[in-house]
Amino acid sequence: MIGVIADTHAALWYTQNSPLLSNVAADAMDAVVLHGDSIGVSVISLVEIVYLVEKNRLSPQAFATLKSALLSESTGLVVAPIDIAVVDSLGSIARNDVPDMPDRIIAATARALGVPLVTRDYRITTSGVEVIW
């Protein structure tokens, strides 16, 4: 069961043990895994990362590290699909509040699953989705 959704940056920083991930966020993600649940990473985050690698805004190694973590059962990370429940939830994330489509999809994924979203994106906090940072 997915216990939390990590946005693109949070997922990358978590797999890299980056100090850019807040202690509160890292502790919450660790707690989900320790509880036996999973950290969901929206498939749109993977698409976004490939795009950023292609634009040389992110290193290929960053994607490789996240992909490896998603393929390993021991990390607790899983891919969260974009399914009809996410599509139905998308309309509840106001475009004026969260104008970036990948961010709206990630927020809608958390809402559809009824779990918190790990993000530092201040715009998402106005969407009504529970945010951990």
Coordinates of N, CA and C in Angstrom, one line a residue:
M1 N 0.8 -1.2 0.0 CA 0.0 0.0 0.0 C 0.9 1.3 0.0
I2 N 0.5 2.2 -0.8 CA 1.2 3.5 -0.9 C 0.8 4.3 0.3
G3 N 1.8 4.8 1.1 CA 1.6 5.6 2.3 C 1.8 7.1 2.1
V4 N 2.5 7.4 1.0 CA 2.8 8.8 0.8 C 3.3 8.9 -0.7
I5 N 3.0 10.0 -1.3 CA 3.5 10.3 -2.7 C 4.6 11.3 -2.5
A6 N 5.7 11.1 -3.2 CA 6.9 12.0 -3.3 C 6.8 12.7 -4.6
D7 N 7.0 14.0 -4.6 CA 7.0 14.7 -5.8 C 8.4 14.5 -6.5
T8 N 8.6 15.0 -7.6 CA 9.8 14.7 -8.4 C 11.1 15.0 -7.6
H9 N 11.2 16.2 -7.1 CA 12.4 16.6 -6.3 C 12.6 15.7 -5.1
A10 N 11.5 15.5 -4.3 CA 11.6 14.7 -3.1 C 12.0 13.3 -3.4
A11 N 11.6 12.7 -4.5 CA 12.0 11.4 -4.8 C 13.5 11.3 -5.2
L12 N 13.9 12.3 -6.0 CA 15.3 12.4 -6.3 C 16.2 12.6 -5.1
W13 N 15.8 13.5 -4.3 CA 16.6 13.8 -3.1 C 16.6 12.7 -2.1
Y14 N 15.5 12.0 -2.0 CA 15.5 10.8 -1.1 C 16.4 9.7 -1.5
T15 N 16.4 9.5 -2.8 CA 17.3 8.4 -3.3 C 18.8 8.8 -3.3
Q16 N 19.0 10.1 -3.3 CA 20.4 10.6 -3.2 C 20.9 11.0 -1.8
N17 N 20.0 10.7 -0.8 CA 20.3 11.2 0.5 C 20.8 12.6 0.6
S18 N 20.1 13.5 -0.2 CA 20.4 14.9 -0.3 C 20.0 15.7 0.9
P19 N 20.8 16.6 1.3 CA 20.4 17.5 2.4 C 19.3 18.5 2.0
L20 N 19.0 18.6 0.7 CA 18.0 19.4 0.2 C 16.6 18.9 0.6
L21 N 16.5 17.6 0.9 CA 15.3 17.0 1.5 C 15.2 17.4 2.9
S22 N 14.1 18.0 3.4 CA 14.0 18.4 4.8 C 14.0 17.2 5.7
N23 N 14.4 17.4 6.9 CA 14.5 16.3 7.9 C 13.1 15.8 8.1
V24 N 12.1 16.6 8.2 CA 10.7 16.2 8.4 C 10.2 15.3 7.2
A25 N 10.6 15.7 6.0 CA 10.2 14.9 4.8 C 10.9 13.6 4.8
A26 N 12.2 13.6 5.1 CA 13.0 12.3 5.1 C 12.5 11.4 6.2
D27 N 12.2 11.9 7.4 CA 11.7 11.1 8.5 C 10.4 10.5 8.1
A28 N 9.5 11.3 7.5 CA 8.2 10.8 7.1 C 8.3 9.7 6.1
M29 N 9.1 9.8 5.1 CA 9.3 8.8 4.1 C 9.9 7.6 4.7
D30 N 10.9 7.7 5.6 CA 11.5 6.6 6.3 C 10.4 5.8 7.1
A31 N 9.6 6.6 7.8 CA 8.5 6.0 8.6 C 7.5 5.2 7.8
V32 N 7.2 5.6 6.6 CA 6.3 4.9 5.7 C 6.9 3.5 5.4
V33 N 8.2 3.5 5.0 CA 8.8 2.3 4.6 C 9.0 1.4 5.9
L34 N 9.3 1.9 7.0 CA 9.5 1.1 8.2 C 8.1 0.5 8.6
H35 N 7.0 1.2 8.3 CA 5.7 0.7 8.6 C 5.3 -0.4 7.6
G36 N 6.1 -0.6 6.6 CA 5.8 -1.7 5.6 C 5.0 -1.2 4.4
D37 N 4.8 0.1 4.3 CA 4.1 0.7 3.2 C 5.1 1.2 2.2
S38 N 4.6 1.8 1.1 CA 5.5 2.2 0.0 C 5.4 3.7 -0.2
I39 N 6.5 4.3 -0.7 CA 6.6 5.7 -1.2 C 6.2 5.6 -2.7
G40 N 5.2 6.3 -3.0 CA 4.8 6.3 -4.4 C 5.4 7.5 -5.2
V41 N 5.9 7.2 -6.4 CA 6.5 8.2 -7.3 C 5.6 8.2 -8.5
S42 N 5.0 9.3 -8.8 CA 4.1 9.3 -10.0 C 4.9 9.0 -11.3
V43 N 4.3 8.3 -12.2 CA 4.9 8.0 -13.5 C 5.2 9.3 -14.2
I44 N 4.4 10.4 -13.9 CA 4.7 11.7 -14.6 C 6.1 12.3 -14.1
S45 N 6.5 11.9 -12.9 CA 7.8 12.4 -12.4 C 8.9 11.7 -13.2
L46 N 8.7 10.5 -13.6 CA 9.7 9.8 -14.4 C 9.8 10.4 -15.8
V47 N 8.7 10.8 -16.3 CA 8.6 11.4 -17.6 C 9.3 12.8 -17.5
E48 N 9.0 13.5 -16.5 CA 9.6 14.8 -16.2 C 11.1 14.7 -16.1
I49 N 11.6 13.7 -15.4 CA 13.0 13.6 -15.2 C 13.7 13.3 -16.5
V50 N 13.2 12.4 -17.3 CA 13.8 12.1 -18.6 C 13.8 13.4 -19.5
Y51 N 12.8 14.2 -19.4 CA 12.8 15.5 -20.1 C 13.9 16.4 -19.6
L52 N 14.1 16.5 -18.3 CA 15.1 17.3 -17.7 C 16.5 16.8 -18.1
V53 N 16.7 15.5 -18.1 CA 18.0 15.0 -18.6 C 18.2 15.3 -20.0
E54 N 17.2 15.2 -20.9 CA 17.4 15.6 -22.3 C 17.8 17.0 -22.5
K55 N 17.3 17.9 -21.6 CA 17.6 19.3 -21.6 C 18.9 19.7 -20.9
N56 N 19.6 18.7 -20.4 CA 20.8 18.9 -19.6 C 20.6 19.7 -18.4
R57 N 19.4 19.6 -17.8 CA 19.1 20.3 -16.5 C 19.2 19.3 -15.3
L58 N 19.4 18.0 -15.6 CA 19.6 17.0 -14.6 C 20.5 15.9 -15.2
S59 N 21.3 15.4 -14.3 CA 22.3 14.4 -14.8 C 21.6 13.1 -15.0
P60 N 22.1 12.3 -16.0 CA 21.6 11.0 -16.3 C 21.7 10.1 -15.1
Q61 N 22.7 10.3 -14.3 CA 22.9 9.5 -13.1 C 21.8 9.7 -12.1
A62 N 21.2 10.9 -12.0 CA 20.1 11.1 -11.1 C 18.9 10.2 -11.5
F63 N 18.6 10.1 -12.8 CA 17.5 9.2 -13.2 C 17.9 7.8 -13.0
A64 N 19.1 7.4 -13.3 CA 19.5 6.0 -13.1 C 19.4 5.6 -11.6
T65 N 19.8 6.5 -10.7 CA 19.7 6.2 -9.3 C 18.2 6.0 -8.9
L66 N 17.3 6.9 -9.3 CA 15.9 6.7 -9.0 C 15.3 5.5 -9.6
K67 N 15.7 5.2 -10.9 CA 15.1 4.1 -11.6 C 15.6 2.8 -10.8
S68 N 16.8 2.7 -10.5 CA 17.3 1.6 -9.7 C 16.6 1.4 -8.4
A69 N 16.3 2.5 -7.7 CA 15.6 2.4 -6.5 C 14.1 1.9 -6.7
L70 N 13.5 2.3 -7.8 CA 12.2 1.9 -8.1 C 12.1 0.4 -8.5
L71 N 13.2 -0.1 -9.1 CA 13.2 -1.5 -9.5 C 13.6 -2.4 -8.3
S72 N 14.1 -1.9 -7.2 CA 14.6 -2.7 -6.1 C 13.4 -2.8 -5.1
E73 N 13.1 -4.0 -4.7 CA 12.0 -4.1 -3.7 C 12.4 -3.7 -2.3
S74 N 13.7 -3.5 -2.0 CA 14.1 -3.2 -0.7 C 14.0 -1.7 -0.4
T75 N 13.8 -0.8 -1.3 CA 13.8 0.6 -1.1 C 12.5 1.2 -0.6
G76 N 11.4 0.5 -0.9 CA 10.1 0.9 -0.6 C 9.5 1.9 -1.6
L77 N 10.2 2.2 -2.6 CA 9.7 3.1 -3.7 C 9.0 2.3 -4.7
V78 N 7.8 2.8 -5.2 CA 7.0 2.2 -6.2 C 6.5 3.3 -7.2
V79 N 6.3 2.9 -8.4 CA 5.7 3.8 -9.4 C 4.2 3.9 -9.2
A80 N 3.7 5.1 -9.0 CA 2.2 5.3 -8.9 C 1.7 5.7 -10.3
P81 N 0.8 4.9 -10.8 CA 0.3 5.1 -12.2 C -0.6 6.3 -12.3
I82 N -0.8 6.8 -13.5 CA -1.9 7.7 -13.7 C -3.1 6.9 -14.2
D83 N -4.1 6.7 -13.3 CA -5.2 5.9 -13.7 C -6.5 6.8 -13.6
I84 N -7.6 6.2 -13.8 CA -8.9 7.0 -13.9 C -9.1 7.7 -12.6
A85 N -8.7 7.2 -11.5 CA -8.9 7.9 -10.2 C -8.1 9.2 -10.1
V86 N -6.9 9.1 -10.7 CA -6.1 10.3 -10.7 C -6.7 11.3 -11.7
V87 N -7.1 10.9 -12.8 CA -7.8 11.8 -13.8 C -9.0 12.4 -13.2
D88 N -9.8 11.6 -12.4 CA -11.0 12.2 -11.8 C -10.6 13.2 -10.7
S89 N -9.5 13.0 -10.0 CA -9.0 14.0 -9.0 C -8.4 15.2 -9.6
L90 N -7.9 15.2 -10.8 CA -7.2 16.3 -11.4 C -8.1 17.6 -11.4
G91 N -9.3 17.5 -11.6 CA -10.2 18.6 -11.6 C -10.3 19.3 -10.3
S92 N -10.0 18.6 -9.2 CA -10.1 19.2 -7.9 C -8.8 19.9 -7.5
I93 N -7.8 19.9 -8.4 CA -6.6 20.7 -8.1 C -6.7 21.9 -9.1
A94 N -7.0 23.0 -8.6 CA -7.2 24.2 -9.4 C -6.0 24.6 -10.2
R95 N -6.2 24.8 -11.5 CA -5.1 25.2 -12.4 C -4.5 26.5 -11.9
N96 N -5.3 27.4 -11.4 CA -4.8 28.7 -10.9 C -3.8 28.5 -9.7
D97 N -4.1 27.5 -8.9 CA -3.3 27.2 -7.7 C -2.0 26.5 -8.1
V98 N -2.2 25.5 -9.0 CA -1.0 24.6 -9.4 C -1.0 24.6 -10.9
P99 N -0.4 25.6 -11.6 CA -0.4 25.8 -13.0 C 0.4 24.7 -13.8
D100 N 1.4 24.1 -13.2 CA 2.2 23.2 -13.9 C 1.6 21.8 -14.0
M101 N 1.3 21.3 -15.2 CA 0.6 20.1 -15.3 C 1.2 18.9 -14.6
P102 N 2.5 18.6 -14.7 CA 3.1 17.5 -13.9 C 2.8 17.7 -12.4
D103 N 2.9 18.9 -11.8 CA 2.6 19.1 -10.4 C 1.2 18.8 -10.1
R104 N 0.3 19.2 -11.0 CA -1.2 18.9 -10.8 C -1.4 17.4 -10.8
I105 N -0.8 16.7 -11.7 CA -1.0 15.3 -11.7 C -0.4 14.6 -10.4
I106 N 0.7 15.1 -10.0 CA 1.3 14.5 -8.8 C 0.4 14.8 -7.6
A107 N -0.1 16.0 -7.5 CA -1.1 16.4 -6.4 C -2.4 15.6 -6.5
A108 N -2.8 15.4 -7.7 CA -4.1 14.6 -7.9 C -3.8 13.1 -7.6
T109 N -2.6 12.6 -7.8 CA -2.3 11.3 -7.4 C -2.4 11.1 -5.9
A110 N -1.8 12.0 -5.2 CA -1.9 12.0 -3.7 C -3.4 12.1 -3.2
R111 N -4.1 13.0 -3.8 CA -5.5 13.1 -3.5 C -6.3 11.8 -3.8
A112 N -6.1 11.3 -5.0 CA -6.8 10.0 -5.3 C -6.5 8.9 -4.4
L113 N -5.3 8.8 -3.9 CA -4.9 7.8 -3.0 C -5.2 8.1 -1.5
G114 N -5.5 9.3 -1.3 CA -5.9 9.8 0.1 C -4.6 9.7 1.0
V115 N -3.5 10.1 0.4 CA -2.2 10.1 1.2 C -1.6 11.5 1.1
P116 N -0.7 11.8 2.0 CA 0.0 13.1 2.0 C 1.0 13.1 0.8
L117 N 1.4 14.3 0.4 CA 2.3 14.6 -0.7 C 3.6 15.2 -0.1
V118 N 4.7 14.6 -0.3 CA 6.0 15.2 0.1 C 6.5 16.1 -1.0
T119 N 6.4 17.4 -0.6 CA 6.8 18.4 -1.6 C 7.2 19.7 -0.9
R120 N 8.1 20.5 -1.4 CA 8.4 21.8 -0.9 C 7.7 22.9 -1.8
D121 N 7.0 22.5 -2.8 CA 6.3 23.4 -3.7 C 5.2 24.2 -3.0
Y122 N 5.4 25.4 -2.7 CA 4.5 26.2 -1.9 C 3.1 26.3 -2.6
R123 N 3.1 26.3 -4.0 CA 1.8 26.4 -4.7 C 0.9 25.2 -4.4
I124 N 1.5 24.0 -4.2 CA 0.6 22.9 -3.9 C 0.0 22.9 -2.6
T125 N 0.6 23.7 -1.6 CA 0.0 23.8 -0.3 C -1.4 24.4 -0.3
T126 N -1.7 25.2 -1.4 CA -3.0 25.9 -1.5 C -4.0 25.0 -2.1
S127 N -3.6 23.8 -2.6 CA -4.5 22.9 -3.3 C -5.4 22.1 -2.4
G128 N -5.1 22.1 -1.1 CA -5.9 21.3 -0.2 C -5.4 19.9 0.0
V129 N -4.4 19.6 -0.7 CA -3.7 18.3 -0.5 C -2.8 18.4 0.7
E130 N -2.9 17.3 1.6 CA -2.0 17.3 2.8 C -0.5 17.3 2.3
V131 N 0.3 18.2 2.8 CA 1.7 18.3 2.4 C 2.6 18.0 3.6
I132 N 3.6 17.3 3.3 CA 4.7 17.1 4.3 C 5.9 17.8 3.8
W133 N 6.5 18.6 4.5 CA 7.8 19.2 4.2 C 8.5 19.6 5.5

